[in-house]
PDB file of C-alpha atoms in Angstrom:
ATOM      1  CA  UNK A 215      34.665 -27.741  -3.028  1.00  0.00           C
ATOM      2  CA  UNK A 216      32.500 -30.701  -4.027  1.00  0.00           C
ATOM      3  CA  UNK A 217      33.521 -33.545  -6.270  1.00  0.00           C
ATOM      4  CA  UNK A 218      31.495 -36.373  -7.834  1.00  0.00           C
ATOM      5  CA  UNK A 219      32.490 -40.021  -7.644  1.00  0.00           C
ATOM      6  CA  UNK A 220      34.409 -41.086 -10.752  1.00  0.00           C
ATOM      7  CA  UNK A 221      33.765 -44.156 -12.851  1.00  0.00           C
ATOM      8  CA  UNK A 222      34.049 -44.887 -16.582  1.00  0.00           C
ATOM      9  CA  UNK A 223      31.650 -42.759 -18.586  1.00  0.00           C
ATOM     10  CA  UNK A 224      31.153 -40.218 -15.820  1.00  0.00           C
ATOM     11  CA  UNK A 225      32.307 -36.653 -15.818  1.00  0.00           C
ATOM     12  CA  UNK A 226      33.969 -34.932 -12.899  1.00  0.00           C
ATOM     13  CA  UNK A 227      32.595 -31.637 -11.599  1.00  0.00           C
ATOM     14  CA  UNK A 228      34.581 -29.544  -9.146  1.00  0.00           C
ATOM     15  CA  UNK A 229      32.623 -26.578  -7.800  1.00  0.00           C
ATOM     16  CA  UNK A 230      34.150 -23.480  -6.269  1.00  0.00           C
ATOM     17  CA  UNK A 231      32.171 -20.896  -4.327  1.00  0.00           C
ATOM     18  CA  UNK A 232      34.457 -17.925  -4.986  1.00  0.00           C
ATOM     19  CA  UNK A 233      34.453 -17.171  -7.837  1.00  0.00           C
ATOM     20  CA  UNK A 234      31.321 -19.156  -8.630  1.00  0.00           C
ATOM     21  CA  UNK A 235      32.553 -21.625 -11.206  1.00  0.00           C
ATOM     22  CA  UNK A 236      32.768 -25.297 -11.976  1.00  0.00           C
ATOM     23  CA  UNK A 237      35.608 -27.219 -13.580  1.00  0.00           C
ATOM     24  CA  UNK A 238      34.124 -29.958 -15.762  1.00  0.00           C
ATOM     25  CA  UNK A 239      36.421 -32.832 -16.684  1.00  0.00           C
ATOM     26  CA  UNK A 240      35.253 -35.204 -19.387  1.00  0.00           C
ATOM     27  CA  UNK A 241      36.979 -38.111 -21.038  1.00  0.00           C
ATOM     28  CA  UNK A 242      37.601 -37.327 -24.692  1.00  0.00           C
ATOM     29  CA  UNK A 243      39.895 -39.307 -26.959  1.00  0.00           C
ATOM     30  CA  UNK A 244      41.255 -41.334 -24.063  1.00  0.00           C
ATOM     31  CA  UNK A 245      42.289 -38.312 -22.005  1.00  0.00           C
ATOM     32  CA  UNK A 246      40.634 -36.077 -19.452  1.00  0.00           C
ATOM     33  CA  UNK A 247      39.788 -32.689 -20.904  1.00  0.00           C
ATOM     34  CA  UNK A 248      38.897 -29.917 -18.504  1.00  0.00           C
ATOM     35  CA  UNK A 249      36.898 -26.775 -19.080  1.00  0.00           C
ATOM     36  CA  UNK A 250      35.773 -24.075 -16.667  1.00  0.00           C
ATOM     37  CA  UNK A 251      32.195 -22.814 -16.649  1.00  0.00           C
ATOM     38  CA  UNK A 252      30.785 -19.837 -14.757  1.00  0.00           C
ATOM     39  CA  UNK A 253      28.004 -20.728 -12.321  1.00  0.00           C
ATOM     40  CA  UNK A 254      24.971 -18.445 -12.079  1.00  0.00           C
ATOM     41  CA  UNK A 255      21.669 -18.692 -10.239  1.00  0.00           C
ATOM     42  CA  UNK A 256      18.217 -18.841 -11.807  1.00  0.00           C
ATOM     43  CA  UNK A 257      14.642 -18.642 -10.609  1.00  0.00           C
ATOM     44  CA  UNK A 258      11.446 -19.215 -12.584  1.00  0.00           C
ATOM     45  CA  UNK A 259       7.953 -20.576 -11.991  1.00  0.00           C
ATOM     46  CA  UNK A 260       8.487 -20.988  -8.256  1.00  0.00           C
ATOM     47  CA  UNK A 261      11.641 -23.022  -8.791  1.00  0.00           C
ATOM     48  CA  UNK A 262      15.265 -22.011  -8.533  1.00  0.00           C
ATOM     49  CA  UNK A 263      18.742 -23.423  -8.837  1.00  0.00           C
ATOM     50  CA  UNK A 264      22.063 -22.920 -10.553  1.00  0.00           C
ATOM     51  CA  UNK A 265      23.019 -22.774 -14.205  1.00  0.00           C
ATOM     52  CA  UNK A 266      26.247 -23.586 -16.017  1.00  0.00           C
ATOM     53  CA  UNK A 267      27.275 -24.866 -19.420  1.00  0.00           C
ATOM     54  CA  UNK A 268      24.000 -23.769 -20.973  1.00  0.00           C
ATOM     55  CA  UNK A 269      21.864 -25.937 -18.674  1.00  0.00           C
ATOM     56  CA  UNK A 270      19.709 -25.058 -15.670  1.00  0.00           C
ATOM     57  CA  UNK A 271      19.858 -27.363 -12.652  1.00  0.00           C
ATOM     58  CA  UNK A 272      17.577 -27.720  -9.669  1.00  0.00           C
ATOM     59  CA  UNK A 273      19.511 -28.347  -6.470  1.00  0.00           C
ATOM     60  CA  UNK A 274      18.324 -30.736  -3.762  1.00  0.00           C
ATOM     61  CA  UNK A 275      20.050 -31.828  -0.610  1.00  0.00           C
ATOM     62  CA  UNK A 276      19.672 -35.594  -0.213  1.00  0.00           C
ATOM     63  CA  UNK A 277      19.833 -37.681   2.953  1.00  0.00           C
ATOM     64  CA  UNK A 278      22.985 -39.758   3.388  1.00  0.00           C
ATOM     65  CA  UNK A 279      20.769 -42.857   3.319  1.00  0.00           C
ATOM     66  CA  UNK A 280      19.844 -42.253  -0.332  1.00  0.00           C
ATOM     67  CA  UNK A 281      21.386 -45.029  -2.487  1.00  0.00           C
ATOM     68  CA  UNK A 282      23.098 -42.563  -4.806  1.00  0.00           C
ATOM     69  CA  UNK A 283      24.892 -40.925  -1.871  1.00  0.00           C
ATOM     70  CA  UNK A 284      26.519 -44.163  -0.694  1.00  0.00           C
ATOM     71  CA  UNK A 285      26.497 -42.961   2.910  1.00  0.00           C
ATOM     72  CA  UNK A 286      28.183 -39.638   2.139  1.00  0.00           C
ATOM     73  CA  UNK A 287      26.932 -36.560   3.918  1.00  0.00           C
ATOM     74  CA  UNK A 288      26.253 -33.868   2.893  1.00  0.00           C
ATOM     75  CA  UNK A 289      25.000 -35.159  -0.441  1.00  0.00           C
ATOM     76  CA  UNK A 290      23.427 -33.067  -3.148  1.00  0.00           C
ATOM     77  CA  UNK A 291      21.698 -33.678  -6.438  1.00  0.00           C
ATOM     78  CA  UNK A 292      21.668 -31.387  -9.433  1.00  0.00           C
ATOM     79  CA  UNK A 293      18.956 -32.265 -11.944  1.00  0.00           C
ATOM     80  CA  UNK A 294      18.476 -30.432 -15.225  1.00  0.00           C
ATOM     81  CA  UNK A 295      15.155 -28.839 -16.046  1.00  0.00           C
ATOM     82  CA  UNK A 296      14.196 -30.666 -19.254  1.00  0.00           C
ATOM     83  CA  UNK A 297      13.130 -28.641 -22.272  1.00  0.00           C
ATOM     84  CA  UNK A 298      10.416 -30.852 -23.719  1.00  0.00           C
ATOM     85  CA  UNK A 299       9.456 -34.495 -23.372  1.00  0.00           C
ATOM     86  CA  UNK A 300      12.282 -35.988 -25.360  1.00  0.00           C
ATOM     87  CA  UNK A 301      14.932 -33.999 -23.496  1.00  0.00           C
ATOM     88  CA  UNK A 302      16.414 -36.467 -21.017  1.00  0.00           C
ATOM     89  CA  UNK A 303      17.002 -35.194 -17.500  1.00  0.00           C
ATOM     90  CA  UNK A 304      20.695 -35.061 -16.619  1.00  0.00           C
ATOM     91  CA  UNK A 305      21.498 -35.757 -12.990  1.00  0.00           C
ATOM     92  CA  UNK A 306      24.705 -34.969 -11.129  1.00  0.00           C
ATOM     93  CA  UNK A 307      25.340 -36.229  -7.595  1.00  0.00           C
ATOM     94  CA  UNK A 308      27.764 -34.283  -5.473  1.00  0.00           C
ATOM     95  CA  UNK A 309      29.427 -35.347  -2.249  1.00  0.00           C
ATOM     96  CA  UNK A 310      32.337 -34.182  -0.138  1.00  0.00           C
TER      97      UNK A 310
ATOM     98  CA  UNK B 243     -41.711  19.095 -89.700  1.00  0.00           C
ATOM     99  CA  UNK B 244     -38.777  16.876 -89.049  1.00  0.00           C
ATOM    100  CA  UNK B 245     -39.372  13.712 -87.004  1.00  0.00           C
ATOM    101  CA  UNK B 246     -37.138  13.187 -84.013  1.00  0.00           C
ATOM    102  CA  UNK B 247     -35.773   9.635 -83.638  1.00  0.00           C
ATOM    103  CA  UNK B 248     -37.289   7.736 -80.720  1.00  0.00           C
ATOM    104  CA  UNK B 249     -35.132   7.819 -77.556  1.00  0.00           C
ATOM    105  CA  UNK B 250     -33.298   4.611 -76.803  1.00  0.00           C
ATOM    106  CA  UNK B 251     -34.333   3.408 -73.384  1.00  0.00           C
ATOM    107  CA  UNK B 252     -32.668   0.544 -71.537  1.00  0.00           C
ATOM    108  CA  UNK B 253     -34.784  -1.724 -69.397  1.00  0.00           C
ATOM    109  CA  UNK B 254     -32.448  -2.135 -66.405  1.00  0.00           C
ATOM    110  CA  UNK B 255     -34.975  -4.231 -64.555  1.00  0.00           C
ATOM    111  CA  UNK B 256     -34.247  -7.091 -66.936  1.00  0.00           C
ATOM    112  CA  UNK B 257     -30.547  -7.058 -65.950  1.00  0.00           C
ATOM    113  CA  UNK B 258     -31.053  -6.333 -62.253  1.00  0.00           C
ATOM    114  CA  UNK B 259     -33.378  -9.277 -61.599  1.00  0.00           C
ATOM    115  CA  UNK B 260     -30.865 -12.009 -62.534  1.00  0.00           C
ATOM    116  CA  UNK B 261     -28.109 -10.147 -60.695  1.00  0.00           C
ATOM    117  CA  UNK B 262     -30.195 -10.055 -57.540  1.00  0.00           C
ATOM    118  CA  UNK B 263     -30.953 -13.749 -57.962  1.00  0.00           C
ATOM    119  CA  UNK B 264     -27.249 -14.581 -58.318  1.00  0.00           C
ATOM    120  CA  UNK B 265     -26.401 -12.354 -55.348  1.00  0.00           C
ATOM    121  CA  UNK B 266     -29.083 -14.019 -53.224  1.00  0.00           C
ATOM    122  CA  UNK B 267     -27.854 -17.481 -54.104  1.00  0.00           C
ATOM    123  CA  UNK B 268     -24.249 -16.448 -53.361  1.00  0.00           C
ATOM    124  CA  UNK B 269     -25.127 -14.982 -49.960  1.00  0.00           C
ATOM    125  CA  UNK B 270     -27.164 -18.081 -49.136  1.00  0.00           C
ATOM    126  CA  UNK B 271     -24.328 -20.358 -50.154  1.00  0.00           C
ATOM    127  CA  UNK B 272     -21.837 -18.302 -48.134  1.00  0.00           C
ATOM    128  CA  UNK B 273     -24.107 -18.406 -45.060  1.00  0.00           C
ATOM    129  CA  UNK B 274     -24.554 -22.155 -45.459  1.00  0.00           C
ATOM    130  CA  UNK B 275     -20.807 -22.767 -45.839  1.00  0.00           C
ATOM    131  CA  UNK B 276     -20.019 -20.486 -42.924  1.00  0.00           C
ATOM    132  CA  UNK B 277     -22.570 -22.239 -40.711  1.00  0.00           C
ATOM    133  CA  UNK B 278     -21.254 -25.653 -41.719  1.00  0.00           C
ATOM    134  CA  UNK B 279     -17.697 -24.553 -41.032  1.00  0.00           C
ATOM    135  CA  UNK B 280     -18.671 -23.253 -37.581  1.00  0.00           C
ATOM    136  CA  UNK B 281     -20.526 -26.455 -36.741  1.00  0.00           C
ATOM    137  CA  UNK B 282     -17.625 -28.506 -38.010  1.00  0.00           C
ATOM    138  CA  UNK B 283     -15.243 -26.563 -35.752  1.00  0.00           C
ATOM    139  CA  UNK B 284     -17.576 -26.964 -32.782  1.00  0.00           C
ATOM    140  CA  UNK B 285     -17.859 -30.694 -33.440  1.00  0.00           C
ATOM    141  CA  UNK B 286     -14.064 -30.995 -33.631  1.00  0.00           C
ATOM    142  CA  UNK B 287     -13.702 -29.024 -30.394  1.00  0.00           C
ATOM    143  CA  UNK B 288     -16.262 -31.250 -28.625  1.00  0.00           C
ATOM    144  CA  UNK B 289     -14.517 -34.356 -29.910  1.00  0.00           C
ATOM    145  CA  UNK B 290     -11.111 -33.058 -28.740  1.00  0.00           C
ATOM    146  CA  UNK B 291     -12.536 -32.233 -25.313  1.00  0.00           C
ATOM    147  CA  UNK B 292     -13.838 -35.784 -24.951  1.00  0.00           C
ATOM    148  CA  UNK B 293     -10.492 -37.237 -26.045  1.00  0.00           C
ATOM    149  CA  UNK B 294      -8.646 -34.917 -23.637  1.00  0.00           C
ATOM    150  CA  UNK B 295     -10.907 -35.923 -20.770  1.00  0.00           C
ATOM    151  CA  UNK B 296     -10.387 -39.624 -21.506  1.00  0.00           C
ATOM    152  CA  UNK B 297      -6.599 -39.167 -21.742  1.00  0.00           C
ATOM    153  CA  UNK B 298      -6.446 -37.178 -18.496  1.00  0.00           C
ATOM    154  CA  UNK B 299      -8.565 -39.830 -16.786  1.00  0.00           C
ATOM    155  CA  UNK B 300      -6.012 -42.441 -17.830  1.00  0.00           C
ATOM    156  CA  UNK B 301      -3.210 -40.272 -16.467  1.00  0.00           C
ATOM    157  CA  UNK B 302      -5.137 -39.730 -13.230  1.00  0.00           C
ATOM    158  CA  UNK B 303      -5.550 -43.478 -12.839  1.00  0.00           C
ATOM    159  CA  UNK B 304      -1.839 -44.090 -13.468  1.00  0.00           C
ATOM    160  CA  UNK B 305      -0.829 -41.351 -11.000  1.00  0.00           C
ATOM    161  CA  UNK B 306      -3.300 -42.651  -8.410  1.00  0.00           C
ATOM    162  CA  UNK B 307      -1.975 -46.199  -8.772  1.00  0.00           C
ATOM    163  CA  UNK B 308       1.590 -44.950  -8.211  1.00  0.00           C
ATOM    164  CA  UNK B 309       0.573 -42.975  -5.146  1.00  0.00           C
ATOM    165  CA  UNK B 310      -1.186 -45.887  -3.460  1.00  0.00           C
ATOM    166  CA  UNK B 311       1.843 -48.172  -3.655  1.00  0.00           C
ATOM    167  CA  UNK B 312       2.766 -48.528   0.046  1.00  0.00           C
ATOM    168  CA  UNK B 313       5.656 -46.550   1.506  1.00  0.00           C
ATOM    169  CA  UNK B 314       7.518 -47.076   4.747  1.00  0.00           C
ATOM    170  CA  UNK B 315       7.120 -45.087   7.953  1.00  0.00           C
ATOM    171  CA  UNK B 316       9.794 -42.588   6.891  1.00  0.00           C
ATOM    172  CA  UNK B 317       7.818 -42.000   3.664  1.00  0.00           C
ATOM    173  CA  UNK B 318      10.449 -43.670   1.477  1.00  0.00           C
ATOM    174  CA  UNK B 319       9.485 -46.295  -1.074  1.00  0.00           C
ATOM    175  CA  UNK B 320       9.218 -49.744   0.538  1.00  0.00           C
ATOM    176  CA  UNK B 321      11.898 -52.126  -0.679  1.00  0.00           C
ATOM    177  CA  UNK B 322       9.298 -54.871  -1.037  1.00  0.00           C
ATOM    178  CA  UNK B 323       7.021 -52.783  -3.225  1.00  0.00           C
ATOM    179  CA  UNK B 324       9.393 -51.643  -5.937  1.00  0.00           C
ATOM    180  CA  UNK B 325       8.048 -54.238  -8.398  1.00  0.00           C
ATOM    181  CA  UNK B 326       4.502 -52.951  -7.935  1.00  0.00           C
ATOM    182  CA  UNK B 327       5.761 -49.389  -8.334  1.00  0.00           C
ATOM    183  CA  UNK B 328       7.638 -50.283 -11.539  1.00  0.00           C
ATOM    184  CA  UNK B 329       4.543 -51.919 -12.969  1.00  0.00           C
ATOM    185  CA  UNK B 330       2.467 -48.786 -12.288  1.00  0.00           C
ATOM    186  CA  UNK B 331       5.248 -46.622 -13.678  1.00  0.00           C
ATOM    187  CA  UNK B 332       5.053 -48.567 -16.957  1.00  0.00           C
ATOM    188  CA  UNK B 333       1.392 -47.608 -17.225  1.00  0.00           C
ATOM    189  CA  UNK B 334       2.244 -43.966 -16.607  1.00  0.00           C
ATOM    190  CA  UNK B 335       4.975 -44.080 -19.254  1.00  0.00           C
ATOM    191  CA  UNK B 336       2.457 -45.474 -21.746  1.00  0.00           C
ATOM    192  CA  UNK B 337       0.328 -42.381 -21.135  1.00  0.00           C
ATOM    193  CA  UNK B 338       3.428 -40.172 -21.256  1.00  0.00           C
ATOM    194  CA  UNK B 339       4.523 -41.341 -24.698  1.00  0.00           C
ATOM    195  CA  UNK B 340       1.378 -42.804 -26.267  1.00  0.00           C
ATOM    196  CA  UNK B 341      -1.734 -40.950 -25.178  1.00  0.00           C
ATOM    197  CA  UNK B 342      -0.928 -37.475 -23.901  1.00  0.00           C
ATOM    198  CA  UNK B 343       1.104 -36.107 -26.843  1.00  0.00           C
ATOM    199  CA  UNK B 344      -2.111 -36.053 -28.896  1.00  0.00           C
ATOM    200  CA  UNK B 345      -4.044 -33.820 -26.545  1.00  0.00           C
ATOM    201  CA  UNK B 346      -1.808 -32.159 -23.946  1.00  0.00           C
ATOM    202  CA  UNK B 347      -0.965 -28.463 -23.829  1.00  0.00           C
ATOM    203  CA  UNK B 348       2.383 -27.053 -22.696  1.00  0.00           C
ATOM    204  CA  UNK B 349       1.416 -26.761 -18.995  1.00  0.00           C
ATOM    205  CA  UNK B 350       0.320 -30.410 -18.863  1.00  0.00           C
ATOM    206  CA  UNK B 351       3.440 -31.467 -20.765  1.00  0.00           C
ATOM    207  CA  UNK B 352       5.661 -29.723 -18.202  1.00  0.00           C
ATOM    208  CA  UNK B 353       3.745 -31.303 -15.314  1.00  0.00           C
ATOM    209  CA  UNK B 354       4.037 -34.742 -16.941  1.00  0.00           C
ATOM    210  CA  UNK B 355       7.819 -34.343 -17.255  1.00  0.00           C
ATOM    211  CA  UNK B 356       8.123 -33.198 -13.635  1.00  0.00           C
ATOM    212  CA  UNK B 357       6.018 -36.084 -12.328  1.00  0.00           C
ATOM    213  CA  UNK B 358       7.971 -38.613 -14.409  1.00  0.00           C
ATOM    214  CA  UNK B 359      11.253 -37.284 -12.977  1.00  0.00           C
ATOM    215  CA  UNK B 360       9.884 -37.233  -9.440  1.00  0.00           C
ATOM    216  CA  UNK B 361       8.647 -40.837  -9.786  1.00  0.00           C
ATOM    217  CA  UNK B 362      12.169 -41.820 -10.818  1.00  0.00           C
ATOM    218  CA  UNK B 363      13.727 -39.936  -7.888  1.00  0.00           C
ATOM    219  CA  UNK B 364      11.208 -41.510  -5.489  1.00  0.00           C
ATOM    220  CA  UNK B 365      11.972 -44.965  -6.926  1.00  0.00           C
ATOM    221  CA  UNK B 366      15.687 -44.387  -6.242  1.00  0.00           C
ATOM    222  CA  UNK B 367      14.904 -43.358  -2.676  1.00  0.00           C
ATOM    223  CA  UNK B 368      16.044 -39.753  -3.175  1.00  0.00           C
ATOM    224  CA  UNK B 369      12.704 -38.020  -2.700  1.00  0.00           C
ATOM    225  CA  UNK B 370      10.002 -38.993  -0.236  1.00  0.00           C
ATOM    226  CA  UNK B 371       6.309 -39.700  -0.665  1.00  0.00           C
ATOM    227  CA  UNK B 372       5.279 -36.098   0.022  1.00  0.00           C
ATOM    228  CA  UNK B 373       7.329 -34.878  -2.951  1.00  0.00           C
ATOM    229  CA  UNK B 374       5.735 -37.484  -5.225  1.00  0.00           C
ATOM    230  CA  UNK B 375       2.219 -36.668  -3.995  1.00  0.00           C
ATOM    231  CA  UNK B 376       2.842 -32.940  -4.489  1.00  0.00           C
ATOM    232  CA  UNK B 377       3.954 -33.443  -8.105  1.00  0.00           C
ATOM    233  CA  UNK B 378       0.972 -35.746  -8.664  1.00  0.00           C
ATOM    234  CA  UNK B 379      -1.418 -33.060  -7.480  1.00  0.00           C
ATOM    235  CA  UNK B 380       0.319 -30.443  -9.641  1.00  0.00           C
ATOM    236  CA  UNK B 381      -0.138 -32.696 -12.653  1.00  0.00           C
ATOM    237  CA  UNK B 382      -3.826 -33.257 -11.985  1.00  0.00           C
ATOM    238  CA  UNK B 383      -4.340 -29.516 -11.419  1.00  0.00           C
ATOM    239  CA  UNK B 384      -2.663 -28.823 -14.770  1.00  0.00           C
ATOM    240  CA  UNK B 385      -5.036 -31.338 -16.423  1.00  0.00           C
ATOM    241  CA  UNK B 386      -8.000 -29.690 -14.727  1.00  0.00           C
ATOM    242  CA  UNK B 387      -6.985 -26.213 -15.944  1.00  0.00           C
ATOM    243  CA  UNK B 388      -6.386 -27.572 -19.429  1.00  0.00           C
ATOM    244  CA  UNK B 389      -9.981 -28.850 -19.531  1.00  0.00           C
ATOM    245  CA  UNK B 390     -11.329 -25.572 -18.148  1.00  0.00           C
ATOM    246  CA  UNK B 391      -9.499 -23.563 -20.798  1.00  0.00           C
ATOM    247  CA  UNK B 392     -10.508 -25.854 -23.658  1.00  0.00           C
TER     248      UNK B 392
END
């Protein structure tokens, strides 16, 4: 199970291997609202990763020295594959 | 003996001659218009190729400038060179938003997005120099193919 660091404006993602799913908690109306999404794998154009909530993410393992990891190891980054220039890349950092 | 009325004959040659003239003029006009249209298209294509080449050269320069910003021995961005990197990144973003949208095809657009993201990851110290260089080469290859297929 991996969980992201929590701060105002962030969402919390709790991944489970079996069954492959993620519980996404987002702040809405002053309260945390949770939803569960199924996690699938994808592969296209020589790239691969996981997909959930209608978005495809590339997965990269980052060194603990990376600023975003704050010394945590293992540390992983999920980055969305943008669909067009104006589609901002969403990045999720995961750490134990 | 009864006289037979003279047969009415029509002189078609009088009608055919102007018709042929009109037809000739029409075909000539069509050929002229068609030729002009073709040349106009060719001129537009040549002009677009030149603009594409100039835009891709600008991108190449911006990518090259980013890749020559020094990195440390572990191939991470040097802390002392982030200002230089940011300045070069501004130039790349100008190409990204201001120059390329006029000429790029979908493969170049995808490569531009991937390089922009990789530059950001490299700047944060999440990806190393090899990753940035690889995306830079992919982008330039996409530009090259785009010119070849023009």
